[in-house]
PDB file of C-alpha atoms in Angstrom:
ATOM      1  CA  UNK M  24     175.298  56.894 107.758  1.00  0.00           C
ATOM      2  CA  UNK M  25     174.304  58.548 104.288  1.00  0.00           C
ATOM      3  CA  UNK M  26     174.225  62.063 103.803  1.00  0.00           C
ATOM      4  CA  UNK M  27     171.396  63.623 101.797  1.00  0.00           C
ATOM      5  CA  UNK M  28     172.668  65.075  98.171  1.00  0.00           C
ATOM      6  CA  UNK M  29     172.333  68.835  98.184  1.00  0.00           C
ATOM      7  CA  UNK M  30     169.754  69.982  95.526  1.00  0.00           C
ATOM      8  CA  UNK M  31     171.519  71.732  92.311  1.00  0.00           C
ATOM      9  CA  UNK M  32     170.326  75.056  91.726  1.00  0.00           C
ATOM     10  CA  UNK M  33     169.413  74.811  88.322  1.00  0.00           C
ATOM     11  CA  UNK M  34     168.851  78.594  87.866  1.00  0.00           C
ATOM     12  CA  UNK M  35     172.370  79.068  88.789  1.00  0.00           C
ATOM     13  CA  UNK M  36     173.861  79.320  85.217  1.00  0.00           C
ATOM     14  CA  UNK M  37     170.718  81.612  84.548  1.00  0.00           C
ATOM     15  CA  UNK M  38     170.371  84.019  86.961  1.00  0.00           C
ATOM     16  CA  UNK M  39     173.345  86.680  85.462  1.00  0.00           C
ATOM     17  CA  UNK M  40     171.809  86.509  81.763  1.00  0.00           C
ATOM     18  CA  UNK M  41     168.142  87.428  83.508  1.00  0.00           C
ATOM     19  CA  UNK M  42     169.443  90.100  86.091  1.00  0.00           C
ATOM     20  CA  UNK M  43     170.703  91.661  82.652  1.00  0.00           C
ATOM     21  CA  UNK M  44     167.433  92.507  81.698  1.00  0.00           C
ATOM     22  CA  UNK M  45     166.546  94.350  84.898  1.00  0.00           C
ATOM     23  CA  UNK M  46     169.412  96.466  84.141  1.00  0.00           C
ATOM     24  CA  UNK M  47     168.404  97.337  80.648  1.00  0.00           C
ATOM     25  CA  UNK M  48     165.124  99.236  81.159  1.00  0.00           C
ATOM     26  CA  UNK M  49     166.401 101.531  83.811  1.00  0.00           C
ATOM     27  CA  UNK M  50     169.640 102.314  82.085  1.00  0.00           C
ATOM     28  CA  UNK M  51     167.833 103.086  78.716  1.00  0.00           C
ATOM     29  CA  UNK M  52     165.381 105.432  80.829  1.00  0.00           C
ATOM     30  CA  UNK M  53     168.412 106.820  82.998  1.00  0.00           C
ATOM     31  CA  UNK M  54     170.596 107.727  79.748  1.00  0.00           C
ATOM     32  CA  UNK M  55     167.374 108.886  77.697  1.00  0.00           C
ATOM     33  CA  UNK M  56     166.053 111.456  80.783  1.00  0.00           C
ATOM     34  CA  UNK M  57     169.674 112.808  81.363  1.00  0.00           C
ATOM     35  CA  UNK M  58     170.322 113.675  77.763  1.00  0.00           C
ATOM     36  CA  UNK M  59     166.725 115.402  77.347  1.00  0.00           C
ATOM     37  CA  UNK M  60     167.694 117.648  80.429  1.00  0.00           C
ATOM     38  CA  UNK M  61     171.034 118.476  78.864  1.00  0.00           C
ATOM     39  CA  UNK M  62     171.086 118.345  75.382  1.00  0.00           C
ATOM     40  CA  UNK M  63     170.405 122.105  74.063  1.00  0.00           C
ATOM     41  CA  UNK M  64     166.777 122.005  71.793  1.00  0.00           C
ATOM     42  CA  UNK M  65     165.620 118.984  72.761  1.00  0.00           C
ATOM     43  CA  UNK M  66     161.971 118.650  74.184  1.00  0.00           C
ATOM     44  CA  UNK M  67     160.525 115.112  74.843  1.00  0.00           C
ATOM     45  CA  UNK M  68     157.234 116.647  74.119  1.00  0.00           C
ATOM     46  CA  UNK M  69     158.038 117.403  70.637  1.00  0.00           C
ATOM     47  CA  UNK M  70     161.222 115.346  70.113  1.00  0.00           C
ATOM     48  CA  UNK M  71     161.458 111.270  69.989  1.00  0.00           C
ATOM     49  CA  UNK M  72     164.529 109.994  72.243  1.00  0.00           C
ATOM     50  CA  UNK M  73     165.864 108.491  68.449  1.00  0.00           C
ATOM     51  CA  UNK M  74     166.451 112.258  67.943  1.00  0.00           C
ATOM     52  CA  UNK M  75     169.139 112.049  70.561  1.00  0.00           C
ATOM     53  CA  UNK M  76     171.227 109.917  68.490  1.00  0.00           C
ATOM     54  CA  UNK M  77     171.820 113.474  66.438  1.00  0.00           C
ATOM     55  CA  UNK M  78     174.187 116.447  66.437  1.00  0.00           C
ATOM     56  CA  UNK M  79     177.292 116.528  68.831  1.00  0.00           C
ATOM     57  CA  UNK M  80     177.280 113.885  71.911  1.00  0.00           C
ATOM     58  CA  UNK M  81     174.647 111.950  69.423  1.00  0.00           C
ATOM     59  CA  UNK M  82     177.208 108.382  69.656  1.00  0.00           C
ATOM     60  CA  UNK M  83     175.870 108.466  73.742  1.00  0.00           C
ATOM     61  CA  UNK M  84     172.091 107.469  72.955  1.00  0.00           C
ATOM     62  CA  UNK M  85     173.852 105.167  69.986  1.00  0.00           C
ATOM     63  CA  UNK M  86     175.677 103.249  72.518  1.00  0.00           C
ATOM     64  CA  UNK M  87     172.995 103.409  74.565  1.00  0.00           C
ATOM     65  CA  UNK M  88     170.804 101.481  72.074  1.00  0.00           C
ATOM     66  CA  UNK M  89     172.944  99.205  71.982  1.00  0.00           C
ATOM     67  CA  UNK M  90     174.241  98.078  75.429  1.00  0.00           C
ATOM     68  CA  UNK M  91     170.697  98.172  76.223  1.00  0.00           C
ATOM     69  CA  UNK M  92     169.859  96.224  73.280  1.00  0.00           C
ATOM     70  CA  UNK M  93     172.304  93.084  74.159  1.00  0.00           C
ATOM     71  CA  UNK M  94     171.441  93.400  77.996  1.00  0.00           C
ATOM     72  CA  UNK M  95     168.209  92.882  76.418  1.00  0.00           C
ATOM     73  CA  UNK M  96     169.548  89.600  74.033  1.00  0.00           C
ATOM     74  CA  UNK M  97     170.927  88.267  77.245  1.00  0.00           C
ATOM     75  CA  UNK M  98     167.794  88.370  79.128  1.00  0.00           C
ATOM     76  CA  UNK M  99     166.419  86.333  76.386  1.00  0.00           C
ATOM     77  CA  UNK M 100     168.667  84.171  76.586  1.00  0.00           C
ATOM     78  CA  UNK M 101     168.098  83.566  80.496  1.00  0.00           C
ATOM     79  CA  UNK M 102     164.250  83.232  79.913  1.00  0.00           C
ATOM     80  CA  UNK M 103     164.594  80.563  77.094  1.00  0.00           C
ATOM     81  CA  UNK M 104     165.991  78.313  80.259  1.00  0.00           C
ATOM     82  CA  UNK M 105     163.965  79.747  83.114  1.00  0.00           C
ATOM     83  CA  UNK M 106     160.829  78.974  81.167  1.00  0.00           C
ATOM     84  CA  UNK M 107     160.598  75.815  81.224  1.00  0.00           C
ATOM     85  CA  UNK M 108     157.228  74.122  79.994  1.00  0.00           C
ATOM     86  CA  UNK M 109     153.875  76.231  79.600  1.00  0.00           C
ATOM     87  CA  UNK M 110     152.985  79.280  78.654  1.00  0.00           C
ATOM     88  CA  UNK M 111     155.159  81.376  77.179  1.00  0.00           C
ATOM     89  CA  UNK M 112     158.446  79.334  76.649  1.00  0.00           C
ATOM     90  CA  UNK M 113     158.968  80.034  73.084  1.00  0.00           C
ATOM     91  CA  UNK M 114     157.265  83.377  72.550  1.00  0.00           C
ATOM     92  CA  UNK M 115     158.269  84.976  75.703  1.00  0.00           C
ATOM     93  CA  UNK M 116     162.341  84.441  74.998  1.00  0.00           C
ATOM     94  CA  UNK M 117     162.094  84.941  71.365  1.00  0.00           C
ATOM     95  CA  UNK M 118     159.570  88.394  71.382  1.00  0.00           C
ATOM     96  CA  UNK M 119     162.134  89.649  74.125  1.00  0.00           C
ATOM     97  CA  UNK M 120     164.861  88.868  71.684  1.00  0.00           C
ATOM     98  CA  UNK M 121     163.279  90.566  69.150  1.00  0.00           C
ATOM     99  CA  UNK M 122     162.932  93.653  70.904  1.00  0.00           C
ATOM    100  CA  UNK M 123     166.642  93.247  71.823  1.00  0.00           C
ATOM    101  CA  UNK M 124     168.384  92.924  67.991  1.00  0.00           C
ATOM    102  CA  UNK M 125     165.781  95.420  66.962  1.00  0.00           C
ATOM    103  CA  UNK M 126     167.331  98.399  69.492  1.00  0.00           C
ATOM    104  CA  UNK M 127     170.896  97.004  68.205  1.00  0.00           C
ATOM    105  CA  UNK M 128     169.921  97.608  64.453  1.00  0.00           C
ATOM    106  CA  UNK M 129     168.654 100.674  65.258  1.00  0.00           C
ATOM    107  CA  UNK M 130     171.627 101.758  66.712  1.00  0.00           C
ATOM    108  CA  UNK M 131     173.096 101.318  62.739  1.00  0.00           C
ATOM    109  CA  UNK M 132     170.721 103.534  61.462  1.00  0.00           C
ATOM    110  CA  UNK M 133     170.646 107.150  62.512  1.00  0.00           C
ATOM    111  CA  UNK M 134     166.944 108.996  63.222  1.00  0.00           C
ATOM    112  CA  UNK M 135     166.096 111.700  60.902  1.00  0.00           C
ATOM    113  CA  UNK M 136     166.180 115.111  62.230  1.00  0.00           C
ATOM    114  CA  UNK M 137     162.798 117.003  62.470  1.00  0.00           C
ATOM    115  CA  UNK M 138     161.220 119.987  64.501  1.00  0.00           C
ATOM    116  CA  UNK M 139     163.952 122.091  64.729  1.00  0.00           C
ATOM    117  CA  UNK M 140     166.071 119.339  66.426  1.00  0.00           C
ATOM    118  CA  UNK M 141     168.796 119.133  66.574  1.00  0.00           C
ATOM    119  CA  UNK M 142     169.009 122.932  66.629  1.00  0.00           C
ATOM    120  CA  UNK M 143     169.325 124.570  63.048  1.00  0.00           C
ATOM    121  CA  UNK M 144     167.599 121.477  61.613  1.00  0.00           C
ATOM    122  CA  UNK M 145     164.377 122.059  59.756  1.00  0.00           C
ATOM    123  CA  UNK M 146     161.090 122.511  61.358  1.00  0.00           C
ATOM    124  CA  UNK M 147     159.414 120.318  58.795  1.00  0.00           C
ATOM    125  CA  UNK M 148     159.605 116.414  59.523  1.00  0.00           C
ATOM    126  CA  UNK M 149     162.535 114.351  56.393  1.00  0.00           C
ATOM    127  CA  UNK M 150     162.467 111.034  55.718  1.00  0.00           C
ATOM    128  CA  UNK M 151     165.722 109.536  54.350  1.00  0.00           C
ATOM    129  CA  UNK M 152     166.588 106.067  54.373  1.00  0.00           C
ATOM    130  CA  UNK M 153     168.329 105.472  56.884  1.00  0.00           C
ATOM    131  CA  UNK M 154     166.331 107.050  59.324  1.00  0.00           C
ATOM    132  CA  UNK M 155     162.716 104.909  57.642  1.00  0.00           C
ATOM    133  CA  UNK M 156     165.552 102.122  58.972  1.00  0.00           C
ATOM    134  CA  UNK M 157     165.585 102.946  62.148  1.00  0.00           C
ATOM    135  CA  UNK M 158     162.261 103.939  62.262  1.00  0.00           C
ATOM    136  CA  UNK M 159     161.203 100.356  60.851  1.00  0.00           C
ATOM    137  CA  UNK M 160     163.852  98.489  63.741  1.00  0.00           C
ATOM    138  CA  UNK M 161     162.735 100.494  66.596  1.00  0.00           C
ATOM    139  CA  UNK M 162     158.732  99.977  65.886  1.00  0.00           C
ATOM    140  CA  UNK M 163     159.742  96.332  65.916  1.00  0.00           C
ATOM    141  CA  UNK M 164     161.429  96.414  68.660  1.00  0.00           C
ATOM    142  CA  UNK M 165     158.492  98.122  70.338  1.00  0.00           C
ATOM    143  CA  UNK M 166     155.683  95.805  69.091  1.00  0.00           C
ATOM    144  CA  UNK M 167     157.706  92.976  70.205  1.00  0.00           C
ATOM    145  CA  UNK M 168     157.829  94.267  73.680  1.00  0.00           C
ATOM    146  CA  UNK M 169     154.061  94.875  73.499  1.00  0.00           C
ATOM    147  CA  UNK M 170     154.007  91.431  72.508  1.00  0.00           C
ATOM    148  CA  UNK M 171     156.031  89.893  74.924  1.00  0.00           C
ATOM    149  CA  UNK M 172     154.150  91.883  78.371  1.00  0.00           C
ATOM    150  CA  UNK M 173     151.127  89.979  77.239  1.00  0.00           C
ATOM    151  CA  UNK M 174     152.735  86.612  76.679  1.00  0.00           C
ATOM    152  CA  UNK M 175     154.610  86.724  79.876  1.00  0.00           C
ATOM    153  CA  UNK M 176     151.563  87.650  81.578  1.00  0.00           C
ATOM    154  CA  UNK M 177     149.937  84.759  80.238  1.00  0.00           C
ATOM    155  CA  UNK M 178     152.360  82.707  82.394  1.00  0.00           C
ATOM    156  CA  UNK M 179     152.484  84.400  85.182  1.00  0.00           C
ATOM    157  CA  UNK M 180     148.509  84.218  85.359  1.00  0.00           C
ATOM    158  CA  UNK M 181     148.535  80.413  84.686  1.00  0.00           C
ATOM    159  CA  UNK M 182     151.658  80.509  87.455  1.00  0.00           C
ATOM    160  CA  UNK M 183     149.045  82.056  89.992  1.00  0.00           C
ATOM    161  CA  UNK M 184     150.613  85.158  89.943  1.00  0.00           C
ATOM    162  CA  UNK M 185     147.506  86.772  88.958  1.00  0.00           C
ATOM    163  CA  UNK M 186     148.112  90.241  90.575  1.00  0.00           C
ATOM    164  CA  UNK M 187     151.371  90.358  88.521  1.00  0.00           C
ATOM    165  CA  UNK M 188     150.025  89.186  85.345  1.00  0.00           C
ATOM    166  CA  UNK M 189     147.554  92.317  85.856  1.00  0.00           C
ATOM    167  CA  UNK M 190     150.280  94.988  86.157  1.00  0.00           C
ATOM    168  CA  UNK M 191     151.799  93.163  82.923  1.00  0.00           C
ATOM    169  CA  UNK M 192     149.072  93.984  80.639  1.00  0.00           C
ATOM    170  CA  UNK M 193     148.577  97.325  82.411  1.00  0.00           C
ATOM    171  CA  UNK M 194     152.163  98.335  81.040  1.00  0.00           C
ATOM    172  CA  UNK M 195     151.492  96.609  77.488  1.00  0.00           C
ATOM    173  CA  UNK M 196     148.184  98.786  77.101  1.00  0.00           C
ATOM    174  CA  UNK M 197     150.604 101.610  78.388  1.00  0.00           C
ATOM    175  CA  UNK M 198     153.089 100.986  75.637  1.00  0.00           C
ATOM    176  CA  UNK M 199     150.910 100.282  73.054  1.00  0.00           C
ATOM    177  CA  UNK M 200     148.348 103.474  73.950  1.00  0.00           C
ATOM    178  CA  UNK M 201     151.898 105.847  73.829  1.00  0.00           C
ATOM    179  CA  UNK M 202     153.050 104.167  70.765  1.00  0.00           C
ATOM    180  CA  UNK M 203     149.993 104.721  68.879  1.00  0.00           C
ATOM    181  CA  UNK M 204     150.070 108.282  70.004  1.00  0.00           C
ATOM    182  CA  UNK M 205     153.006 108.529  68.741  1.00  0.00           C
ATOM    183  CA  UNK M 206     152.098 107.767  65.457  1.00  0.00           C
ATOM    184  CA  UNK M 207     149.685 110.462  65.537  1.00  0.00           C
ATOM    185  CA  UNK M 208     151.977 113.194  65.440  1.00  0.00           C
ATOM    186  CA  UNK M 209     150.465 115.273  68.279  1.00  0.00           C
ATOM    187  CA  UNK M 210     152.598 117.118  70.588  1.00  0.00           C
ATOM    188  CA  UNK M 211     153.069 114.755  73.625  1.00  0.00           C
ATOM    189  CA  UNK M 212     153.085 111.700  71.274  1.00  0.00           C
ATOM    190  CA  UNK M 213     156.790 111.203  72.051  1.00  0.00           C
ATOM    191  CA  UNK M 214     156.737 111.318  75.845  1.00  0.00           C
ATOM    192  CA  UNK M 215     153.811 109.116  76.143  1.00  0.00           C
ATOM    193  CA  UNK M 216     155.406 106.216  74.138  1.00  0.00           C
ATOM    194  CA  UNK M 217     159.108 106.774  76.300  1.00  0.00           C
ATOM    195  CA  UNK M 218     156.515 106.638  79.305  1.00  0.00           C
ATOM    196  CA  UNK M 219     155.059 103.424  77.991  1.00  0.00           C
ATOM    197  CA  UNK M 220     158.238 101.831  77.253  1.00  0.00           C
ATOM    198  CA  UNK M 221     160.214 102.606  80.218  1.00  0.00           C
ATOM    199  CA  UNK M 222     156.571 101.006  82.128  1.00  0.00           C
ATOM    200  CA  UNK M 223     156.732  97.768  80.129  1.00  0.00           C
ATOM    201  CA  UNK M 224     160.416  97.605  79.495  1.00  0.00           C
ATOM    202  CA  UNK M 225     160.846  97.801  83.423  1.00  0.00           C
ATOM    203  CA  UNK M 226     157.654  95.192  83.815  1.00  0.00           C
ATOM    204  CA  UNK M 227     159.696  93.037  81.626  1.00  0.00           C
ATOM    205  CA  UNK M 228     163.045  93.192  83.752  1.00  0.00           C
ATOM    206  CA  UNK M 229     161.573  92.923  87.148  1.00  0.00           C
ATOM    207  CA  UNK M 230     159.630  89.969  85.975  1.00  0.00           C
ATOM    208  CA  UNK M 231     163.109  88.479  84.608  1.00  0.00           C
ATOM    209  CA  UNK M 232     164.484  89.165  88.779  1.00  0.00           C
ATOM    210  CA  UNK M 233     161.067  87.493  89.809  1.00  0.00           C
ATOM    211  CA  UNK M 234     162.510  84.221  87.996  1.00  0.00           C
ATOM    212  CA  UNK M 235     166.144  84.791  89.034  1.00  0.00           C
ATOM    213  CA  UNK M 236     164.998  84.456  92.201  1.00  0.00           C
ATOM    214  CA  UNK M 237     163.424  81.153  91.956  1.00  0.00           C
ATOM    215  CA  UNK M 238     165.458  77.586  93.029  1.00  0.00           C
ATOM    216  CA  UNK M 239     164.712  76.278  89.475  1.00  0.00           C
TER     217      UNK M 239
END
């Protein structure tokens, strides 16, 4: 009597470098609220979380950046093999990528000051170099996560996940509505794009669990 070969779990090797990406939204969001309660100045209506990368205790939103930035990279990494075939398997691993190097290179560049923050800095906004760098980087990294909550919505709708696919684009239109805010330079600007990208950024990880959990 023959016994039946077990099925390999293909996702097996996979699963770690997706869960990584459900930890990097949250974290970012986590790190980002507690240092805008606790830094002395700061106001997320006026301030961009970039700012926090200034003045003393400045290297935690640095780090930040960039642990969340590689969690990121290895979620990437984990979608390249999870989608396999259709929609989305070469623009939903590399746009998610994109977003990840972009909040590591940011990381290298520090923000300009601006608004009074951090405290004693000039009211008026300065551009410098470096911080047109990390200006440049992060809007990158945000367009690619725009991006990449449309593609991966794409294949989720063509999956039948229709109801999913919804909430997707929901958080892109989210992120895109705060970033463009934003870029307006209206009080509130700031907070509605960190709203918007802790929606899409999280939309982005929980999808990545929604593939972990699948037998491959």
């Amino acid at each position: 009597m023959t016994t039946a070969p077990t099925p390999t779990d293909t996702m097996g090797p996979t699963r770690p470098l997706l869960l990584a990406g459900t930890v990097a939204g949250p974290l970012f969001a986590v790190v980002a609220a507690a240092q805008a309660l606790l830094r002395e100045g700061f106001d997320p209506l006026r301030h961009a979380v970039s700012q926090l990368t200034l003045g003393p205790g400045g290297w935690v939103q640095s780090a930040s950046f960039v642990l969340t930035g590689l969690l990121t990279l290895a979620c990437a990494a984990g979608l390249r093999t999870a989608l396999r075939g259709g929609r989305g398997r070469l623009w939903g691993p590399l746009l998610v990528g994109v977003q990840g190097a972009g909040f590591v290179a940011a990381a290298a560049f520090p923000a300009d000051p601006g608004n009074g923050f951090p405290p004693g800095s000039p009211t008026t906004a300065t551009f410098t170099t470096t911080g047109m760098l990390h200006l440049t980087c992060a809007g990158i990294a945000f367009l690619a996560l725009i991006a990449a909550c449309f593609v991966l919505a794409s294949r989720f709708s063509a999956d039948d996940a229709r109801n999913w696919a919804i909430i997707g684009r929901i958080a892109g239109v989210l992120l895109f509505g705060g970033f463009a805010f934003a870029n307006t330079g209206a009080t509130g600007g700031t907070l509605a794009m960190f709203v918007g990208a802790v929606a899409a950024w999280g939309w982005v990880g929980a999808s990545a669990a929604r593939l972990a959990r699948s037998p491959g």
